[in-house]
Short mmCIF file of C-alpha atoms in Angstrom, two decimals:
data_model
loop_
_atom_site.label_atom_id
_atom_site.label_comp_id
_atom_site.label_asym_id
_atom_site.label_seq_id
_atom_site.Cartn_x
_atom_site.Cartn_y
_atom_site.Cartn_z
CA ALA S 139 -0.49 20.73 -164.02
CA GLN S 140 -1.53 21.86 -167.52
CA ASN S 141 -1.64 25.59 -166.87
CA GLY S 142 0.22 26.24 -163.64
CA PHE S 143 -1.11 28.28 -160.74
CA SER S 144 -1.49 31.53 -162.68
CA GLY S 145 -3.11 29.93 -165.71
CA ALA S 146 -5.48 27.60 -163.86
CA ARG S 147 -9.06 28.79 -163.50
CA THR S 148 -11.19 27.35 -160.70
CA LYS S 149 -14.18 27.27 -163.03
CA GLU S 150 -12.28 25.00 -165.45
CA ILE S 151 -11.00 22.83 -162.59
CA ALA S 152 -14.57 22.39 -161.34
CA GLN S 153 -15.81 21.48 -164.82
CA LYS S 154 -13.08 18.85 -165.29
CA ALA S 155 -13.79 17.45 -161.81
CA GLY S 156 -17.52 17.34 -162.55
CA ILE S 157 -18.41 19.59 -159.61
CA SER S 158 -19.49 23.17 -159.09
CA GLU S 159 -17.02 25.96 -158.49
CA THR S 160 -18.94 26.73 -155.30
CA LEU S 161 -18.10 23.27 -153.98
CA ILE S 162 -14.39 23.95 -154.45
CA PHE S 163 -14.65 27.06 -152.31
CA GLN S 164 -16.54 25.18 -149.60
CA PHE S 165 -13.34 23.17 -149.02
CA PHE S 166 -10.71 25.73 -150.00
CA LYS S 167 -10.85 29.44 -149.15
CA THR S 168 -8.60 30.40 -152.05
CA LYS S 169 -7.17 28.98 -155.25
CA LYS S 170 -3.77 29.09 -153.55
CA GLU S 171 -5.03 26.68 -150.84
CA LEU S 172 -6.33 24.32 -153.55
CA TYR S 173 -3.00 24.46 -155.39
CA LYS S 174 -1.04 23.88 -152.18
CA GLU S 175 -3.20 20.84 -151.37
CA SER S 176 -2.64 19.51 -154.89
CA LEU S 177 1.12 19.73 -154.41
CA LYS S 178 0.89 18.06 -150.99
CA THR S 179 -1.16 15.23 -152.49
CA LEU S 180 1.42 14.69 -155.23
CA PHE S 181 4.21 14.50 -152.66
CA ASN S 182 2.39 12.32 -150.15
CA LYS S 183 4.85 9.41 -150.43
CA SER S 184 7.50 10.36 -147.92
CA PRO S 185 10.51 8.07 -147.45
CA HIS S 186 11.09 9.21 -143.85
CA GLU S 187 10.23 5.85 -142.26
CA LYS S 188 12.74 4.12 -144.50
CA LEU S 189 15.37 6.78 -143.81
CA GLU S 190 15.07 6.43 -140.02
CA LYS S 191 16.66 2.96 -140.06
CA PHE S 192 19.63 4.16 -142.11
CA ALA S 193 20.01 7.29 -139.97
CA GLU S 194 20.13 5.27 -136.75
CA GLU S 195 22.82 3.02 -138.22
CA LYS S 196 24.63 6.04 -139.70
CA ASP S 197 24.54 4.27 -143.05
CA ASP S 198 25.25 7.25 -145.30
CA HIS S 199 24.96 5.35 -148.56
CA GLY S 200 21.73 3.63 -147.53
CA LEU S 201 20.11 6.87 -146.38
CA PHE S 202 20.98 8.95 -149.43
CA TYR S 203 20.20 6.04 -151.76
CA ALA S 204 16.72 5.63 -150.20
CA ALA S 205 16.05 9.37 -150.49
CA ALA S 206 17.21 9.54 -154.11
CA GLU S 207 15.32 6.38 -155.04
CA ALA S 208 12.09 7.81 -153.56
CA ILE S 209 12.46 10.92 -155.71
CA PHE S 210 13.33 8.97 -158.88
CA ARG S 211 10.41 6.58 -158.35
CA GLY S 212 8.03 9.43 -157.54
CA VAL S 213 8.92 11.26 -160.74
CA GLU S 214 8.81 8.05 -162.77
CA GLU S 215 5.40 7.01 -161.38
CA ARG S 216 3.88 10.51 -161.47
CA PRO S 217 5.60 12.58 -164.19
CA ILE S 218 3.00 15.28 -163.55
CA ILE S 219 5.23 16.21 -160.58
CA ILE S 220 7.73 17.71 -163.02
CA ARG S 221 5.15 20.09 -164.47
CA MET S 222 3.83 21.06 -161.02
CA ILE S 223 7.30 21.82 -159.65
CA PHE S 224 8.38 23.81 -162.69
CA PHE S 225 5.10 25.73 -162.77
CA SER S 226 5.44 26.39 -159.03
CA ALA S 227 8.90 27.82 -159.61
CA LEU S 228 7.75 29.93 -162.56
CA ASP S 229 4.78 31.22 -160.54
CA ASN S 230 7.10 31.93 -157.58
CA PHE S 231 4.86 29.72 -155.44
CA LYS S 232 6.35 28.99 -152.03
CA PHE S 233 5.27 26.99 -149.03
CA LYS S 234 5.03 29.04 -145.83
CA SER S 235 6.75 26.39 -143.74
CA LYS S 236 9.11 23.45 -144.18
CA GLU S 237 6.40 21.06 -142.96
CA GLU S 238 4.06 21.75 -145.87
CA GLY S 239 5.84 20.01 -148.70
CA PHE S 240 7.61 16.69 -149.25
CA GLY S 241 10.65 18.40 -150.77
CA PRO S 242 11.10 20.93 -147.94
CA ARG S 243 10.56 18.22 -145.28
CA LEU S 244 13.10 15.93 -146.95
CA ILE S 245 15.62 18.76 -147.24
CA GLN S 246 15.11 19.55 -143.55
CA TYR S 247 15.60 15.88 -142.63
CA LEU S 248 18.78 15.53 -144.72
CA THR S 249 20.08 18.85 -143.38
CA GLU S 250 19.85 17.55 -139.82
CA TYR S 251 21.47 14.24 -140.79
CA ILE S 252 24.35 16.01 -142.54
CA ARG S 253 24.80 18.29 -139.50
CA ILE S 254 25.10 15.23 -137.24
CA ARG S 255 27.57 13.51 -139.57
CA ILE S 256 29.69 16.69 -139.67
CA GLU S 257 29.77 16.67 -135.87
CA ASP S 258 30.78 12.98 -136.01
CA GLY S 259 33.71 13.95 -138.25
CA ALA S 260 32.44 11.77 -141.11
CA PHE S 261 31.52 14.70 -143.39
CA ARG S 262 33.52 17.80 -144.25
CA LYS S 263 32.44 21.09 -142.72
CA VAL S 264 29.93 22.40 -145.24
CA ASN S 265 26.65 24.27 -144.99
CA PRO S 266 24.32 21.30 -144.22
CA SER S 267 21.22 22.99 -145.62
CA LEU S 268 22.94 23.90 -148.87
CA ALA S 269 24.40 20.37 -149.21
CA ALA S 270 20.95 18.82 -148.68
CA GLN S 271 19.36 21.17 -151.22
CA MET S 272 22.08 20.49 -153.79
CA PHE S 273 21.60 16.75 -153.34
CA ILE S 274 17.80 16.93 -153.73
CA HIS S 275 18.03 19.27 -156.71
CA SER S 276 20.56 17.11 -158.55
CA VAL S 277 18.43 14.01 -157.95
CA PHE S 278 15.20 15.70 -159.04
CA LEU S 279 16.72 17.23 -162.18
CA SER S 280 18.31 13.91 -163.13
CA ALA S 281 15.01 12.11 -162.60
CA ALA S 282 13.14 14.75 -164.60
CA ASP S 283 15.70 14.53 -167.41
CA LYS S 284 15.37 10.74 -167.47
CA VAL S 285 11.57 10.91 -167.72
CA MET S 286 11.51 13.76 -170.26
CA ASP S 287 14.56 12.46 -172.16
CA VAL S 288 15.72 15.95 -173.12
CA GLY S 289 19.28 15.74 -171.84
CA CYS S 290 22.28 14.00 -173.26
CA GLU S 291 21.98 11.11 -175.68
CA ASP S 292 23.21 8.56 -173.13
CA SER S 293 20.22 8.62 -170.77
CA ASP S 294 19.60 4.92 -171.29
CA TYR S 295 20.53 3.94 -167.74
CA THR S 296 18.44 2.17 -165.14
CA LEU S 297 16.90 3.94 -162.18
CA GLU S 298 19.33 2.10 -159.89
CA GLU S 299 22.37 3.18 -161.96
CA GLY S 300 21.23 6.80 -161.92
CA VAL S 301 20.56 6.82 -158.18
CA ASP S 302 23.82 5.03 -157.38
CA ALA S 303 25.88 7.45 -159.48
CA ILE S 304 24.38 10.54 -157.84
CA VAL S 305 24.77 9.11 -154.33
CA GLU S 306 28.39 8.08 -154.90
CA ILE S 307 29.35 11.44 -156.39
CA PHE S 308 27.64 13.31 -153.56
CA LEU S 309 29.15 11.19 -150.80
CA GLU S 310 32.65 11.33 -152.30
CA GLY S 311 32.40 15.11 -152.26
CA ILE S 312 31.14 15.44 -148.70
CA ARG S 313 33.09 12.76 -146.84
CA THR S 314 36.22 13.72 -144.95
CA CYS S 315 39.54 12.17 -145.97
CA LYS S 316 39.60 10.34 -142.62
CA SER S 317 36.16 8.93 -143.32
CA ARG S 318 37.20 7.77 -146.81
CA ARG S 319 40.25 5.99 -145.39
CA ARG S 320 38.03 4.12 -142.91
CA ILE S 321 35.71 2.99 -145.69
CA ILE S 322 38.61 1.87 -147.91
CA SER S 323 40.25 -0.03 -145.02
CA ARG S 324 36.94 -1.81 -144.31
CA MET S 325 36.76 -2.81 -147.97
CA ILE S 326 40.36 -4.05 -148.06
CA LEU S 327 40.63 -5.77 -144.63
CA PRO S 328 38.44 -8.79 -145.50
CA TYR S 329 40.75 -9.61 -148.43
#
């Protein structure tokens, strides 16, 4: 996290870990494997179990809120994630498959959910993969900005306020007019 993939030396990593460099290479064939495992370890808290319930109920707000909250909490609890992701991007480090990283797996999960909701007529016809990526990126960058406090002056909002704002903006943009009318009528009917 301090030096990124390119700047990290396995000899220094071994020294800081209090082990020999040889021991590292007994477990990992290459530095790239070690780096990939480090990223996987950072992203080991996957919200998929929580998302399943919302997906089954087709609770759009609940599902996207749970996904966004997991990212915000992950960044808040382990700010080192910010450095690792930015260094990964700068080093052009990519996972070979969607299954290898929390971010790619979550994007894949949300892509499939969005595709289903488009088929249901609840979401506008958009590229589901692009919509999922845009959602994840906006959540991550907002969470990173909140932790680093480098953005606008008014970043004194709670985690819940930040997550709720992103989810509402995203859902308002992706829902069909018909879907919005159904939601509004459900809100008005009880009164």
